[in-house]
Structure formats: structure tokens, C-alpha cells
Coordinates of C-alpha atoms in Angstrom, one line a residue:
Chain A
M416 CA -69.9 -105.5 71.1
N417 CA -69.8 -101.8 71.7
Y418 CA -73.2 -101.1 73.6
Q419 CA -74.6 -103.2 76.2
S420 CA -78.1 -102.6 74.8
Q421 CA -77.4 -104.6 71.6
A422 CA -77.3 -107.8 73.6
V423 CA -81.2 -107.4 73.6
A424 CA -80.8 -108.7 69.9
K425 CA -79.9 -112.4 71.3
P426 CA -83.6 -113.8 72.4
Y427 CA -84.7 -112.3 68.9
F428 CA -82.2 -114.1 67.0
M429 CA -82.7 -117.4 68.7
A430 CA -86.5 -117.4 68.6
A431 CA -85.7 -116.9 64.8
I432 CA -83.7 -119.8 64.5
G433 CA -86.0 -121.6 66.7
L434 CA -89.2 -120.7 64.4
F435 CA -86.9 -121.6 61.3
V436 CA -86.4 -125.2 62.2
G437 CA -90.2 -125.2 62.9
Q438 CA -91.0 -123.8 59.2
I439 CA -88.5 -126.2 57.6
L440 CA -89.9 -129.2 59.7
F441 CA -93.5 -128.1 58.0
G442 CA -92.0 -127.7 54.8
V443 CA -91.0 -131.5 55.0
I444 CA -94.5 -132.4 55.9
L445 CA -96.2 -130.3 53.1
G446 CA -93.6 -131.9 50.4
L447 CA -94.5 -135.3 51.3
Q448 CA -98.3 -134.3 51.2
Y449 CA -97.7 -133.3 47.8
V450 CA -97.1 -137.2 47.1
V451 CA -98.6 -138.7 49.6
G452 CA -101.9 -137.2 49.8
D453 CA -103.2 -138.6 52.8
F454 CA -100.2 -137.9 54.8
L455 CA -101.3 -137.0 58.4
F456 CA -104.7 -136.2 57.1
P457 CA -107.5 -135.3 58.7
E458 CA -105.5 -134.2 61.7
I459 CA -102.8 -131.7 60.0
P460 CA -104.7 -131.1 56.6
F461 CA -102.6 -129.5 54.0
N462 CA -103.9 -125.8 54.3
V463 CA -102.9 -125.6 58.2
A464 CA -99.3 -127.3 57.5
R465 CA -98.9 -124.6 54.9
M466 CA -100.5 -122.0 57.1
V467 CA -97.9 -123.0 59.6
H468 CA -94.9 -122.7 57.1
T469 CA -95.5 -119.6 55.7
N470 CA -97.0 -117.9 59.0
L471 CA -93.5 -119.3 60.5
L472 CA -91.6 -117.9 58.2
I473 CA -93.1 -114.5 58.1
V474 CA -92.8 -114.2 61.9
W475 CA -89.0 -115.6 62.1
L476 CA -88.3 -113.1 59.6
L477 CA -89.9 -110.1 61.8
F478 CA -88.0 -111.7 64.6
G479 CA -84.6 -111.5 62.5
F480 CA -85.1 -108.0 61.2
M481 CA -86.2 -106.7 64.5
G482 CA -83.0 -108.3 66.1
S483 CA -80.9 -106.9 63.6
A484 CA -82.0 -103.4 64.0
Y485 CA -81.8 -103.6 67.7
Y486 CA -78.2 -104.8 66.8
L487 CA -77.4 -102.3 64.2
I488 CA -79.1 -98.9 65.3
P489 CA -77.2 -98.5 68.7
E490 CA -74.2 -99.0 66.7
E491 CA -75.1 -96.9 64.0
S492 CA -76.2 -94.0 66.4
E493 CA -73.3 -94.5 68.8
T494 CA -75.8 -94.4 71.3
E495 CA -77.4 -96.8 74.0
L496 CA -80.9 -98.4 72.7
W497 CA -83.6 -96.3 73.9
S498 CA -84.8 -98.7 75.9
P499 CA -83.7 -102.2 76.0
K500 CA -86.8 -102.9 78.6
L501 CA -89.6 -102.1 76.0
A502 CA -87.6 -104.2 73.6
L503 CA -87.7 -107.4 75.7
A504 CA -91.1 -107.0 76.6
M505 CA -92.2 -106.4 73.1
F506 CA -89.7 -109.8 72.4
W507 CA -92.0 -111.7 74.8
I508 CA -95.7 -110.3 73.7
F509 CA -94.5 -111.1 70.2
L510 CA -93.3 -114.8 71.0
V511 CA -96.5 -115.7 73.1
A512 CA -98.5 -114.1 70.8
G513 CA -96.9 -116.0 67.6
A514 CA -96.7 -119.3 69.7
L515 CA -100.4 -119.1 70.5
T516 CA -101.6 -118.5 66.9
I517 CA -99.6 -121.5 66.0
V518 CA -101.1 -123.5 68.5
G519 CA -104.4 -122.2 67.5
Y520 CA -104.0 -123.4 63.9
L521 CA -102.7 -126.5 65.0
T522 CA -105.6 -127.7 67.6
V523 CA -108.6 -126.2 66.5
P524 CA -110.5 -126.4 63.3
Y525 CA -109.6 -123.0 61.2
A526 CA -113.4 -122.0 61.3
T527 CA -113.4 -122.6 64.9
L528 CA -110.3 -120.3 65.6
A529 CA -111.9 -117.7 63.4
Q530 CA -115.0 -118.0 65.8
I531 CA -113.5 -117.7 69.3
T532 CA -111.4 -114.8 67.9
G533 CA -114.3 -113.0 67.0
N534 CA -113.5 -112.8 63.1
D535 CA -116.8 -111.8 62.7
L536 CA -115.9 -108.4 64.3
L537 CA -113.3 -107.2 62.1
P538 CA -113.1 -110.1 59.3
T539 CA -109.3 -109.9 58.2
M540 CA -108.9 -113.8 58.2
G541 CA -108.4 -116.5 55.5
R542 CA -106.3 -114.8 52.9
E543 CA -103.0 -116.0 51.7
F544 CA -100.2 -115.1 54.4
L545 CA -102.9 -112.9 56.6
E546 CA -104.3 -116.0 58.2
Q547 CA -103.6 -114.7 61.5
P548 CA -106.5 -114.0 63.8
T549 CA -107.6 -110.2 63.9
I550 CA -106.1 -110.1 67.4
T551 CA -102.8 -111.5 66.4
K552 CA -102.7 -108.7 63.4
I553 CA -103.5 -106.4 66.2
G554 CA -100.7 -107.6 68.3
I555 CA -98.3 -107.3 65.5
V556 CA -99.3 -103.7 64.9
V557 CA -98.7 -103.2 68.9
V558 CA -95.3 -104.9 68.7
A559 CA -94.4 -103.0 65.4
L560 CA -95.4 -99.7 67.0
A561 CA -93.5 -99.8 70.2
F562 CA -90.5 -101.1 67.9
I563 CA -90.2 -98.6 65.8
L564 CA -90.7 -95.9 68.6
N565 CA -87.9 -97.2 70.3
I566 CA -85.7 -97.0 66.8
G567 CA -86.3 -94.5 66.2
L568 CA -85.9 -92.4 69.5
T569 CA -82.6 -94.3 69.2
V570 CA -81.7 -92.7 65.9
L571 CA -83.0 -89.6 66.9
K572 CA -80.3 -89.0 70.2
G573 CA -77.9 -90.5 68.5
R574 CA -76.0 -89.8 64.9
K575 CA -77.7 -90.6 61.9
T576 CA -76.4 -92.3 59.0
A577 CA -77.5 -93.5 55.8
V578 CA -77.7 -97.2 56.9
S579 CA -80.0 -96.1 60.0
L580 CA -82.0 -94.0 58.2
V581 CA -82.5 -96.4 55.0
L582 CA -83.5 -99.1 57.8
L583 CA -85.9 -97.1 59.6
I584 CA -87.2 -96.1 56.3
G585 CA -88.1 -99.7 55.4
L586 CA -89.1 -100.5 58.8
V587 CA -92.0 -98.0 59.1
G588 CA -92.9 -98.8 55.4
L589 CA -93.2 -102.4 56.8
A590 CA -95.4 -101.5 59.5
V591 CA -97.6 -99.0 57.4
F592 CA -98.2 -101.1 54.6
F593 CA -99.3 -104.0 57.2
L594 CA -102.3 -101.8 58.1
F595 CA -103.8 -103.1 54.7
S596 CA -104.4 -106.4 56.2
F597 CA -107.4 -104.9 58.0
Y598 CA -108.8 -104.2 55.2
N599 CA -111.1 -106.8 53.6
P600 CA -113.9 -105.7 51.4
E601 CA -116.5 -108.2 49.9
N602 CA -115.6 -107.3 46.5
L603 CA -113.2 -110.0 45.8
V604 CA -111.3 -108.2 43.2
R605 CA -111.0 -105.3 45.4
D606 CA -109.6 -107.5 48.4
K607 CA -107.0 -109.1 46.3
F608 CA -105.9 -105.6 44.7
Y609 CA -105.4 -104.2 48.2
W610 CA -103.9 -107.6 49.4
W611 CA -100.9 -106.9 47.4
F612 CA -100.2 -103.6 49.1
V613 CA -99.5 -106.1 52.1
V614 CA -97.5 -108.7 50.3
H615 CA -96.0 -106.9 47.3
L616 CA -95.1 -103.9 48.7
W617 CA -93.4 -105.5 51.5
V618 CA -91.6 -108.0 49.6
E619 CA -90.6 -106.3 46.4
G620 CA -90.7 -102.7 48.0
V621 CA -89.7 -101.7 52.1
W622 CA -88.1 -105.2 52.8
E623 CA -85.5 -104.5 50.0
L624 CA -84.7 -101.4 51.9
I625 CA -84.5 -103.4 55.0
L626 CA -82.1 -106.0 53.0
G627 CA -79.8 -103.2 51.6
S628 CA -79.1 -101.6 54.8
L629 CA -78.4 -104.7 56.9
L630 CA -76.2 -106.0 53.9
A631 CA -74.6 -102.4 53.7
F632 CA -73.7 -102.5 57.7
V633 CA -72.1 -105.7 57.3
L634 CA -69.9 -104.9 54.6
I635 CA -68.8 -101.9 56.6
K636 CA -68.2 -103.8 59.6
T637 CA -66.1 -107.0 57.4
T638 CA -64.4 -105.2 54.6
G639 CA -63.1 -101.9 56.1
V640 CA -64.3 -100.0 52.6
D641 CA -65.1 -96.4 53.3
R642 CA -68.8 -95.8 54.5
E643 CA -69.2 -93.1 51.8
V644 CA -68.8 -95.5 49.1
I645 CA -70.9 -98.3 50.5
E646 CA -73.9 -95.8 51.5
K647 CA -73.6 -94.5 47.9
W648 CA -74.3 -98.1 46.5
L649 CA -76.9 -98.5 49.4
Y650 CA -79.1 -95.2 47.8
V651 CA -78.6 -96.2 44.0
I652 CA -79.7 -100.2 45.1
I653 CA -82.9 -98.9 46.9
A654 CA -83.6 -95.9 44.7
M655 CA -83.7 -99.0 42.0
S656 CA -85.8 -101.1 44.1
L657 CA -88.5 -98.6 44.5
I658 CA -88.6 -97.1 41.0
T659 CA -89.1 -100.7 39.4
G660 CA -91.0 -102.4 42.4
L661 CA -94.0 -100.0 43.2
I662 CA -95.2 -100.0 39.8
G663 CA -93.8 -103.5 39.5
T664 CA -96.9 -104.4 41.8
G665 CA -98.8 -104.3 38.2
H666 CA -97.5 -107.6 37.6
H667 CA -100.0 -109.1 40.3
F668 CA -102.9 -107.3 38.5
F669 CA -103.1 -108.9 35.1
W670 CA -105.9 -111.8 35.7
I671 CA -107.6 -110.9 39.0
G672 CA -110.4 -108.7 37.0
T673 CA -108.4 -105.3 37.2
P674 CA -108.0 -103.1 34.0
E675 CA -106.4 -104.4 30.9
Y676 CA -103.6 -101.6 31.0
W677 CA -101.6 -103.2 34.2
Q678 CA -100.5 -105.7 31.7
W679 CA -98.2 -103.0 30.1
W680 CA -97.4 -101.1 33.6
G681 CA -96.6 -104.5 35.2
S682 CA -94.8 -106.0 32.4
I683 CA -92.0 -103.1 31.6
F684 CA -91.6 -102.2 35.4
S685 CA -91.2 -105.6 36.7
A686 CA -89.0 -106.6 33.9
M687 CA -86.6 -103.9 35.3
E688 CA -87.0 -105.6 39.0
P689 CA -84.2 -107.8 38.8
I690 CA -81.7 -104.4 38.4
P691 CA -81.2 -103.6 42.0
F692 CA -80.8 -107.3 42.7
F693 CA -78.1 -107.6 40.2
M694 CA -76.7 -104.6 41.7
M695 CA -76.7 -106.1 45.1
T696 CA -74.9 -108.8 43.7
L697 CA -72.2 -106.6 42.4
F698 CA -71.9 -104.5 45.5
A699 CA -71.3 -107.4 47.6
F700 CA -68.3 -108.9 45.5
N701 CA -67.1 -104.9 44.6
M702 CA -66.7 -104.4 48.2
V703 CA -64.9 -107.9 49.2
N704 CA -63.0 -107.2 46.5
R705 CA -61.9 -103.8 47.7
R706 CA -61.7 -105.2 51.3
R707 CA -59.0 -103.3 53.4
R708 CA -58.6 -105.8 55.5
N709 CA -59.4 -109.9 56.3
H710 CA -62.3 -110.1 58.4
P711 CA -61.8 -113.1 60.9
N712 CA -65.6 -114.0 60.5
Q713 CA -65.2 -115.8 57.4
A714 CA -68.7 -117.2 57.4
A715 CA -70.8 -113.7 57.9
V716 CA -68.6 -112.5 54.5
L717 CA -69.8 -115.9 53.0
W718 CA -73.6 -115.3 53.7
A719 CA -73.3 -111.4 52.7
L720 CA -71.7 -112.6 49.4
G721 CA -74.4 -115.6 49.1
T722 CA -77.4 -113.7 49.7
G723 CA -76.3 -111.0 46.9
V724 CA -76.2 -114.1 44.4
M725 CA -79.3 -115.8 45.7
A726 CA -81.4 -112.7 46.0
F727 CA -80.6 -112.1 42.3
L728 CA -81.3 -115.7 40.9
G729 CA -84.5 -116.2 43.3
A730 CA -85.9 -112.8 43.1
G731 CA -84.2 -111.2 39.8
V732 CA -83.9 -114.2 37.4
W733 CA -86.4 -116.6 38.8
G734 CA -88.9 -113.6 39.1
F735 CA -88.3 -112.5 35.6
L736 CA -88.9 -115.5 33.9
H737 CA -92.7 -115.5 34.5
T738 CA -93.2 -111.8 34.9
L739 CA -94.1 -110.5 31.3
A740 CA -97.9 -110.8 30.6
P741 CA -97.7 -113.3 27.6
V742 CA -95.9 -115.6 29.8
N743 CA -97.5 -115.1 33.0
Y744 CA -101.0 -115.7 31.3
Y745 CA -99.8 -119.6 31.1
T746 CA -97.7 -119.9 34.1
H747 CA -99.8 -117.9 36.9
G748 CA -100.3 -119.7 39.7
T749 CA -98.7 -122.9 38.9
Q750 CA -95.2 -124.6 40.8
I751 CA -93.5 -121.8 38.5
T752 CA -94.6 -119.4 41.2
A753 CA -94.1 -121.8 44.1
A754 CA -90.4 -122.2 42.8
H755 CA -89.4 -118.4 42.6
G756 CA -91.3 -117.8 46.1
H757 CA -88.9 -120.7 47.7
M758 CA -85.7 -119.5 45.8
A759 CA -86.4 -115.9 46.2
F760 CA -87.3 -115.8 50.2
Y761 CA -84.1 -117.7 51.0
G762 CA -82.1 -115.8 48.9
A763 CA -83.0 -112.5 50.0
Y764 CA -84.6 -112.5 53.6
V765 CA -83.4 -115.7 55.1
M766 CA -80.0 -115.3 54.0
I767 CA -79.7 -111.6 54.9
V768 CA -80.9 -112.5 58.4
L769 CA -78.3 -115.3 58.6
T770 CA -76.1 -112.8 57.8
M771 CA -76.9 -110.6 60.4
I772 CA -77.1 -113.3 63.2
S773 CA -73.7 -114.7 61.8
Y774 CA -71.9 -111.3 62.2
A775 CA -73.4 -110.2 65.2
M776 CA -73.9 -113.6 67.5
P777 CA -70.3 -114.5 67.8
L778 CA -70.0 -110.4 69.5
I779 CA -72.8 -110.8 71.5
R780 CA -71.5 -114.2 72.9
G781 CA -68.7 -112.4 74.1
R782 CA -66.0 -112.7 71.5
K783 CA -64.0 -109.9 70.1
E784 CA -64.4 -110.4 66.3
A785 CA -65.7 -114.2 65.4
A786 CA -66.3 -117.3 66.4
S787 CA -63.8 -120.3 66.7
R788 CA -62.3 -121.6 63.3
K789 CA -64.3 -125.2 64.1
S790 CA -67.6 -123.3 64.5
Q791 CA -67.3 -121.3 61.4
V792 CA -66.3 -124.4 59.4
V793 CA -69.5 -126.2 60.4
E794 CA -71.7 -122.9 59.4
M795 CA -69.8 -122.6 56.1
W796 CA -70.7 -126.4 55.7
S797 CA -74.4 -125.8 56.6
F798 CA -74.0 -122.4 54.1
W799 CA -73.5 -124.6 51.4
L800 CA -76.0 -127.8 51.8
M801 CA -79.0 -125.2 52.6
T802 CA -78.0 -123.3 49.5
I803 CA -77.2 -125.9 47.1
S804 CA -80.5 -127.8 48.1
M805 CA -82.4 -124.5 47.7
V806 CA -81.0 -124.5 44.0
F807 CA -82.8 -127.8 43.9
I808 CA -85.9 -127.7 45.1
T809 CA -86.4 -124.3 42.9
L810 CA -85.1 -126.4 39.9
F811 CA -87.4 -129.4 40.7
L812 CA -90.3 -127.3 41.1
T813 CA -89.3 -125.3 37.9
A814 CA -89.3 -128.5 36.0
A815 CA -92.7 -129.5 37.6
G816 CA -94.4 -125.9 36.8
V817 CA -92.9 -125.9 33.1
L818 CA -94.8 -129.5 32.7
Q819 CA -97.5 -128.5 34.1
T820 CA -98.0 -125.2 32.6
Y821 CA -97.8 -127.3 29.0
L822 CA -100.0 -130.1 30.1
Q823 CA -102.6 -128.3 31.8
R824 CA -102.6 -124.8 29.9
Y825 CA -100.5 -124.7 26.7
T826 CA -101.1 -128.0 24.6
D827 CA -104.3 -128.6 22.2
T828 CA -105.5 -131.4 24.7
P829 CA -105.4 -129.9 28.3
M830 CA -105.6 -132.4 31.1
S831 CA -107.1 -131.3 34.5
F832 CA -105.3 -130.5 37.4
M833 CA -105.2 -133.7 39.4
V834 CA -104.3 -135.8 36.4
V835 CA -101.5 -133.4 35.8
Q836 CA -100.2 -133.7 39.1
D837 CA -99.8 -137.4 38.8
K838 CA -97.8 -137.2 36.0
I839 CA -95.4 -134.8 37.5
E840 CA -94.9 -136.6 40.7
I841 CA -91.3 -137.6 40.0
F842 CA -90.4 -134.0 40.8
Y843 CA -92.1 -133.4 43.7
W844 CA -90.2 -136.7 45.2
L845 CA -87.1 -134.9 44.2
R846 CA -88.2 -131.6 45.9
E847 CA -89.2 -133.9 48.9
G848 CA -85.2 -135.4 48.9
A849 CA -83.8 -131.8 48.5
G850 CA -86.1 -130.5 51.1
L851 CA -84.4 -133.2 53.8
V852 CA -81.3 -132.3 52.8
F853 CA -82.0 -128.5 53.5
L854 CA -83.3 -129.6 57.0
V855 CA -80.1 -131.5 57.8
G856 CA -78.3 -128.4 56.7
L857 CA -80.7 -126.3 58.9
L858 CA -79.7 -128.8 61.8
L859 CA -75.9 -128.5 61.0
Y860 CA -76.6 -124.7 61.3
V861 CA -78.0 -124.8 64.6
S862 CA -75.2 -127.0 65.8
S863 CA -72.9 -124.5 65.0
F864 CA -73.9 -122.6 67.8
F865 CA -72.7 -125.3 70.3
I866 CA -69.3 -126.5 68.8
G867 CA -65.9 -125.0 69.4
Q868 CA -67.0 -123.1 71.8
N869 CA -63.7 -123.3 74.2
E870 CA -61.6 -123.2 71.3
P871 CA -59.8 -119.9 70.6
E872 CA -60.9 -116.8 68.5
E873 CA -60.3 -117.2 64.6
T874 CA -58.2 -114.8 63.8
A875 CA -57.4 -112.8 60.3
K876 CA -55.1 -113.9 57.8
V877 CA -52.9 -111.7 56.2
Chain B
M470 CA -68.7 -95.9 41.2
S471 CA -66.9 -92.7 40.0
E472 CA -66.1 -89.9 42.2
T473 CA -68.4 -86.9 40.1
F474 CA -71.4 -89.3 41.3
T475 CA -71.7 -88.1 45.0
K476 CA -73.7 -89.9 47.8
S477 CA -75.9 -86.8 47.8
M478 CA -76.7 -87.4 44.4
A479 CA -77.6 -91.1 44.8
R480 CA -79.5 -90.0 47.9
N481 CA -81.8 -87.4 45.7
I482 CA -82.5 -90.1 43.3
F483 CA -83.6 -92.5 46.0
Y484 CA -85.9 -89.8 47.2
G485 CA -87.1 -88.1 44.2
G486 CA -87.6 -91.6 42.3
S487 CA -89.5 -92.9 44.9
T488 CA -91.7 -90.2 45.6
F489 CA -92.7 -89.9 41.7
F490 CA -93.2 -93.7 41.7
F491 CA -95.2 -93.6 44.5
L492 CA -97.3 -91.0 43.3
L493 CA -97.7 -92.5 39.9
L494 CA -98.6 -95.8 42.0
L495 CA -101.4 -93.9 43.6
A496 CA -102.7 -92.3 40.5
L497 CA -102.9 -95.6 38.9
T498 CA -104.8 -97.1 41.8
F499 CA -107.5 -94.2 41.5
D500 CA -107.6 -95.1 37.9
T501 CA -108.0 -98.6 38.4
E502 CA -110.8 -97.5 41.5
S503 CA -113.0 -95.5 38.9
S504 CA -112.9 -98.2 36.3
L505 CA -113.2 -101.1 38.4
H506 CA -116.8 -101.4 38.3
E507 CA -116.4 -102.5 34.4
S508 CA -114.5 -105.9 35.2
D509 CA -115.4 -106.5 38.8
N510 CA -118.7 -108.2 38.4
R511 CA -120.2 -106.0 41.7
E512 CA -123.9 -105.9 39.9
N513 CA -123.8 -109.8 41.0
L514 CA -122.3 -109.2 44.5
T515 CA -125.2 -110.1 46.4
E516 CA -125.6 -110.7 50.5
Q517 CA -125.4 -114.3 50.1
V518 CA -121.9 -113.9 47.7
A519 CA -120.6 -112.1 50.9
H520 CA -121.6 -114.8 52.9
G521 CA -120.2 -117.0 50.7
K522 CA -116.8 -115.3 50.7
R523 CA -116.7 -115.1 54.5
L524 CA -117.0 -118.9 54.3
W525 CA -114.3 -119.3 52.1
E526 CA -112.1 -117.1 54.3
E527 CA -113.1 -119.1 57.5
N528 CA -112.5 -122.6 56.2
N529 CA -108.8 -121.2 54.7
C530 CA -109.9 -122.5 51.5
I531 CA -107.0 -120.8 49.8
G532 CA -104.7 -122.7 51.9
C533 CA -104.9 -125.3 49.1
H534 CA -106.6 -124.1 46.0
T535 CA -106.1 -121.1 44.0
L536 CA -108.6 -118.5 43.2
L537 CA -108.0 -116.5 40.0
G538 CA -104.4 -117.9 40.1
E539 CA -103.6 -116.6 43.5
G540 CA -103.3 -119.3 46.6
A541 CA -101.7 -122.5 47.4
Y542 CA -101.2 -125.2 44.5
F543 CA -102.1 -128.3 45.8
A544 CA -105.3 -128.2 44.7
P545 CA -107.4 -127.3 41.5
E546 CA -108.2 -123.6 40.6
L547 CA -111.5 -122.2 41.8
G548 CA -112.0 -119.0 39.7
N549 CA -113.6 -120.8 37.0
V550 CA -115.1 -124.0 38.6
Y551 CA -118.4 -123.0 38.3
K552 CA -118.0 -122.9 34.6
R553 CA -115.9 -126.4 34.7
F554 CA -118.6 -127.8 36.5
G555 CA -121.2 -126.9 33.8
N556 CA -122.5 -124.0 35.1
S557 CA -124.2 -126.1 37.8
K558 CA -124.2 -124.7 41.4
E559 CA -125.3 -128.0 42.5
A560 CA -122.5 -130.3 40.9
I561 CA -120.1 -127.3 43.2
M562 CA -122.2 -128.0 46.1
G563 CA -122.7 -132.1 45.7
F564 CA -118.7 -131.9 45.3
I565 CA -118.2 -130.3 48.6
K566 CA -120.8 -132.2 50.5
S567 CA -119.7 -135.7 49.5
R568 CA -115.9 -135.5 50.8
P569 CA -115.1 -138.4 53.0
V570 CA -114.0 -137.7 56.7
D571 CA -111.0 -139.7 57.1
G572 CA -110.1 -138.6 53.4
I573 CA -109.1 -141.0 50.6
P574 CA -106.4 -143.9 51.0
G575 CA -102.9 -142.2 49.8
R576 CA -104.8 -139.7 47.6
R577 CA -104.9 -136.0 48.1
S578 CA -108.7 -135.0 49.8
M579 CA -110.6 -132.0 50.8
P580 CA -111.4 -132.1 54.2
Q581 CA -115.5 -132.6 55.0
F582 CA -116.7 -129.2 56.4
N583 CA -119.9 -130.1 57.4
F584 CA -121.7 -127.3 55.7
T585 CA -125.6 -126.4 56.3
D586 CA -127.6 -126.4 52.7
E587 CA -127.7 -122.7 53.3
E588 CA -124.0 -122.2 53.6
L589 CA -123.0 -125.0 50.5
N590 CA -125.5 -122.5 48.8
A591 CA -123.4 -119.4 49.7
V592 CA -120.3 -120.8 48.6
A593 CA -121.6 -122.0 45.2
E594 CA -122.8 -118.6 44.9
F595 CA -119.5 -116.9 45.7
L596 CA -117.8 -118.9 43.2
K597 CA -120.4 -118.5 40.4
Y598 CA -119.6 -114.8 41.0
A599 CA -116.2 -115.1 41.1
S600 CA -116.5 -117.1 37.6
E601 CA -117.9 -114.2 36.1
I602 CA -115.1 -111.4 37.1
N603 CA -113.7 -110.1 33.8
T604 CA -109.9 -111.7 34.0
Q605 CA -108.7 -110.8 30.7
N606 CA -109.8 -114.3 29.4
W607 CA -107.7 -116.0 32.0
P608 CA -107.3 -119.1 32.6
P609 CA -106.4 -120.3 29.0
N610 CA -108.6 -123.0 29.1
I611 CA -111.6 -124.8 31.3
Q612 CA -109.0 -126.6 33.3
G613 CA -107.9 -123.6 35.1

């Protein structure tokens, strides 16, 4: 670690991992509720557990992005962070606000939460992924502004690189598009239309800039390949992300009461959305193949390669599967969507945050380059367990989705939703099994931080 | 990538490309806004419908159901439930009202929300309004 203030990333990473565990525990509960319908009912009904699952994901990824930025920016800018104190204060505000929100979800009925947080004054609650009380949303904006101020001023006073610039654009975009979450018109079609300006323009837009810059940073550090080469790749990848992804928003506007022409715009542009993800795979493997040195942190390199592959499979391939309007007409809002969502989020955003943590944590904890061999072996086991079980979760949900689409939408004698759910139950059981393996992998991942602490640092193989 | 293709060329493609397509998205958004009235059923957007939408939100219905295909996949699509229930508001209200407080053993069950009659009517009005939005013939059949 070259700058003392980079250490402020540590609490962010720890909170991210802690909330990740919470997210997966609720994922396992949800998976069980799919097959044992009354599990925890009425204490924790499905909608509450799902809200906790998805909101924890968003919050821990944001913790991960912020921690990553606090680590990356001083190093790229070659200067200390503008204000480590502000970063630490924002950490506690965000953690407490996040925790209170989750406690609110779990302890009072959602309608009561809406009432006591004054949702009537500025109604923003009750829309998928944006379930947070309005006051929490305002808190997110405050934290994001302070964060961007801190990062921005650090970039301004130091060296400006493509990596830090792209990261900054991504983070500013994240904050700006979140503002659409405050717009909740009575007109349902308009509500849905602008809801995607948060959701789509985050995950298929500006978040890809964050993903690209973090990946570029870790590849520069671990491969020793010339920065010029890596930054050129970065620009081309994120150019393709936005060129395809902005109009690609249209693939959400097929059936929600918007004009028919979106079927063309959405199909054509979103069909090209896999391109930047495929380039990311090529990028990661190319740079590692052209490495000038063998970095002793093999786990970080593994995560970097893994995110390249899994983001392409989950976001690219599984996205393409159901993105063309004639296909989406049948698959829209089925388990196919769930399958895609799981692998895309894991491959693109979970894995890039874990890549950064894997690279930075040993350095923050006082190692020179990498954790001990023992710790890395456990971490790499957790990589394979989580990644392979996520592949199976995706495959089982895809099988469930194909059957659901056929039985409920495509056959000449369509069956009702609940009848179909019973028929595809076996795949939900299999998914739950894969989910439990994922949980084991995650616990192993957490344990890797406590294993081999007293052992010598891993050294590079020649 | 070859040496003739430089980093500054790549950077220009990024800035130029993303600016162009962002402006195109804006243009398409303006166009959508100007023709949205043809499909969004706004003529039936009454105060009751707005109240129903608020109830829909404040009880997190989207946490289990899809509405026009968006939401959670745990419970049936509700964008066309008004039509599926035989164009009957009463059937919708009766269903919501009759959910057992403690659920159904071993099965998925909708919570009991203890709505007043006026609230039930608002939710049903909202779902009726949603069913009349022009969704380009989605879903493919009445099962949603």
C-alpha cells in the first residue's frame, strides 16, 4: 500500500462481505420458499425476504465500489485521499442507514414502514429494487455526493489517468441516474419507463464503466503490461458498452405500454450488448497471457479472469438468449429472467468487487504483495465453489424457465401460473441445493481471511 | 490491438459514441413521451386508480407478483388479472379479502392485508386500468 489513506477501504470491504453473507442467507430462504410455500410465513413473507436479498446485494456492491474507489484513486492519482475522515464518516452513515432499513423491512409490515417514514410526502417506495424508504434514498444521495466530492477532489489534485477518469465518470453516472428513483408518476407506463433509467442505465450502462476501470487497474497491477495498452482496451470496451447499452434500454420497453418501435431499437442494440462483455473476456486473458511477471497474488488474477468469463456468460450470453422481441414475447418475466439476473450480477459485479478485495486486502493488511499460500488456496477453492454453483443455479433456473414458458405461454393448452409452478418444482429443489453449495463457498471465502495469517507471504514463481 | 490504433483514438470513440447515443436515447425518449397517450390508458387514470397504485406500492405487491412482466416471479402476473378473473372487480376484491392470516399449510399464500372496502376497490380499479394499457398484445394468453 503506497498511501496511508487507502486503508479507509478496509471497513468498506468488511461491510461488503458481511452484507454479502446476509444476502446469501436470505437467498437460501427464498429458494426454500419456492418449494415449501409456507416457510417462515407470515413472519417473513416472500416479498420481504426478496427485498432484503436484492437490497443487500445493491448495498454491498455499493460498499464494494466505494471501497474499491477509495483504494484505487489515491494510487492512480499518486496522492493521499482528499479527506479520509469524510470517507470514514460516510461509511458509518451508510452502514447505519442500511442496517436500519433492513431492520425496518424485517420488523414492521412494509405498509407501516411506508407510513412512519412519510412515504406520502414523496412517494418513492414499493417499486422493485427501489423499495427503500424515501429517507434512505435521500441518505444514499448524500453519501454518494460526499463520496464523489472526496474522490473527485483527489483526482483533481493528483495525476489524471484513464482508469481514474473512467471510474469517476461511472460513479457520477451512478449518482445521477439514481435521481430517477425520486420520480414516481401516477401514470404506470411512465413510472415503469423511467424506473429503467435507474435500473438499466446502472447495470447495463454506467456500472460497466466501474467494472471496466476496476478490472483495468487490477490487470495493470498484476500483469505488468504497459498501461497504454490496457487503457486503450478500457476505452474501446466502455465505448461499446454505452454505444450498445444506452439504446439497448429499449429491450425493456417491448410490453409495458410504450410505442411499438422500441421492439426494433431494443432488439437490435441489445443484441450487440454481449460485444463489450466478450471484449472484456479477451482483454483479461490477453493481458494475463502477455504478463511481464508472475504476480504472487494468484487468487486476484483468478478472480479477474473469472469475472471476464462469467460476466460474458451471465450478462452477454444469458442476456442475448431472451433479448430479441419475438423471443421475449414468450419469456418476459419468467424464470429465464431470474436465471440471467443471477449469473449476470454474480459474474459482472460480485466478481469484480471480489477481484478488487482479493487484490487490495492483503496490501491493506500489511502484506507486501499477497496473502500466504494457504490463505490463497482456500480463497481459490471458494472461487470455484461459488462460481460453479452459480453456473448450476443458472442452469436449473433456465430449465425451469424454459418449461414455464412452454407450459404457460407457448403450448396450445396453456396452464395457469400456479399449476405450472408445481410442475417445475424439481428444478427449484435442485436450485436450492446449488444455493447451499454457494453458501458453503461463501463461508469458505470468509474463512480465507483468517487462515494462514502467520504464514510467510506467497512469492512469485519464475 | 495494433499500433496504428492509438489510445486517443479509442478515447474519442468513447466520448463521441456515448454522447451520440445518449442524445439518441434522449430523442427517442421525447418521441415516446409525445405519443405515450395513445397506449398508456391515461384517460382512465382516475383518483381511485392513483390511490390503488399507491396501495400497490405501499404493500410491496411487486415483491411477489409481476405487473406487465416486471417484478418477482413467485406469484401470478397481474397486468391482465382483471381479464383473467372474467372482467370482474368483485372477483379480485373477493380474492384479496379471503386470504387466510396464517397462510396455507405447505403452499404459497398471499398475506392478509386487512384492506377496507374502499381500499379494495382502489386496488381493483388500478388493476383494471393496468389491464387496459396497450401492451402490444402481451401476455401471449390469458394465463399471463
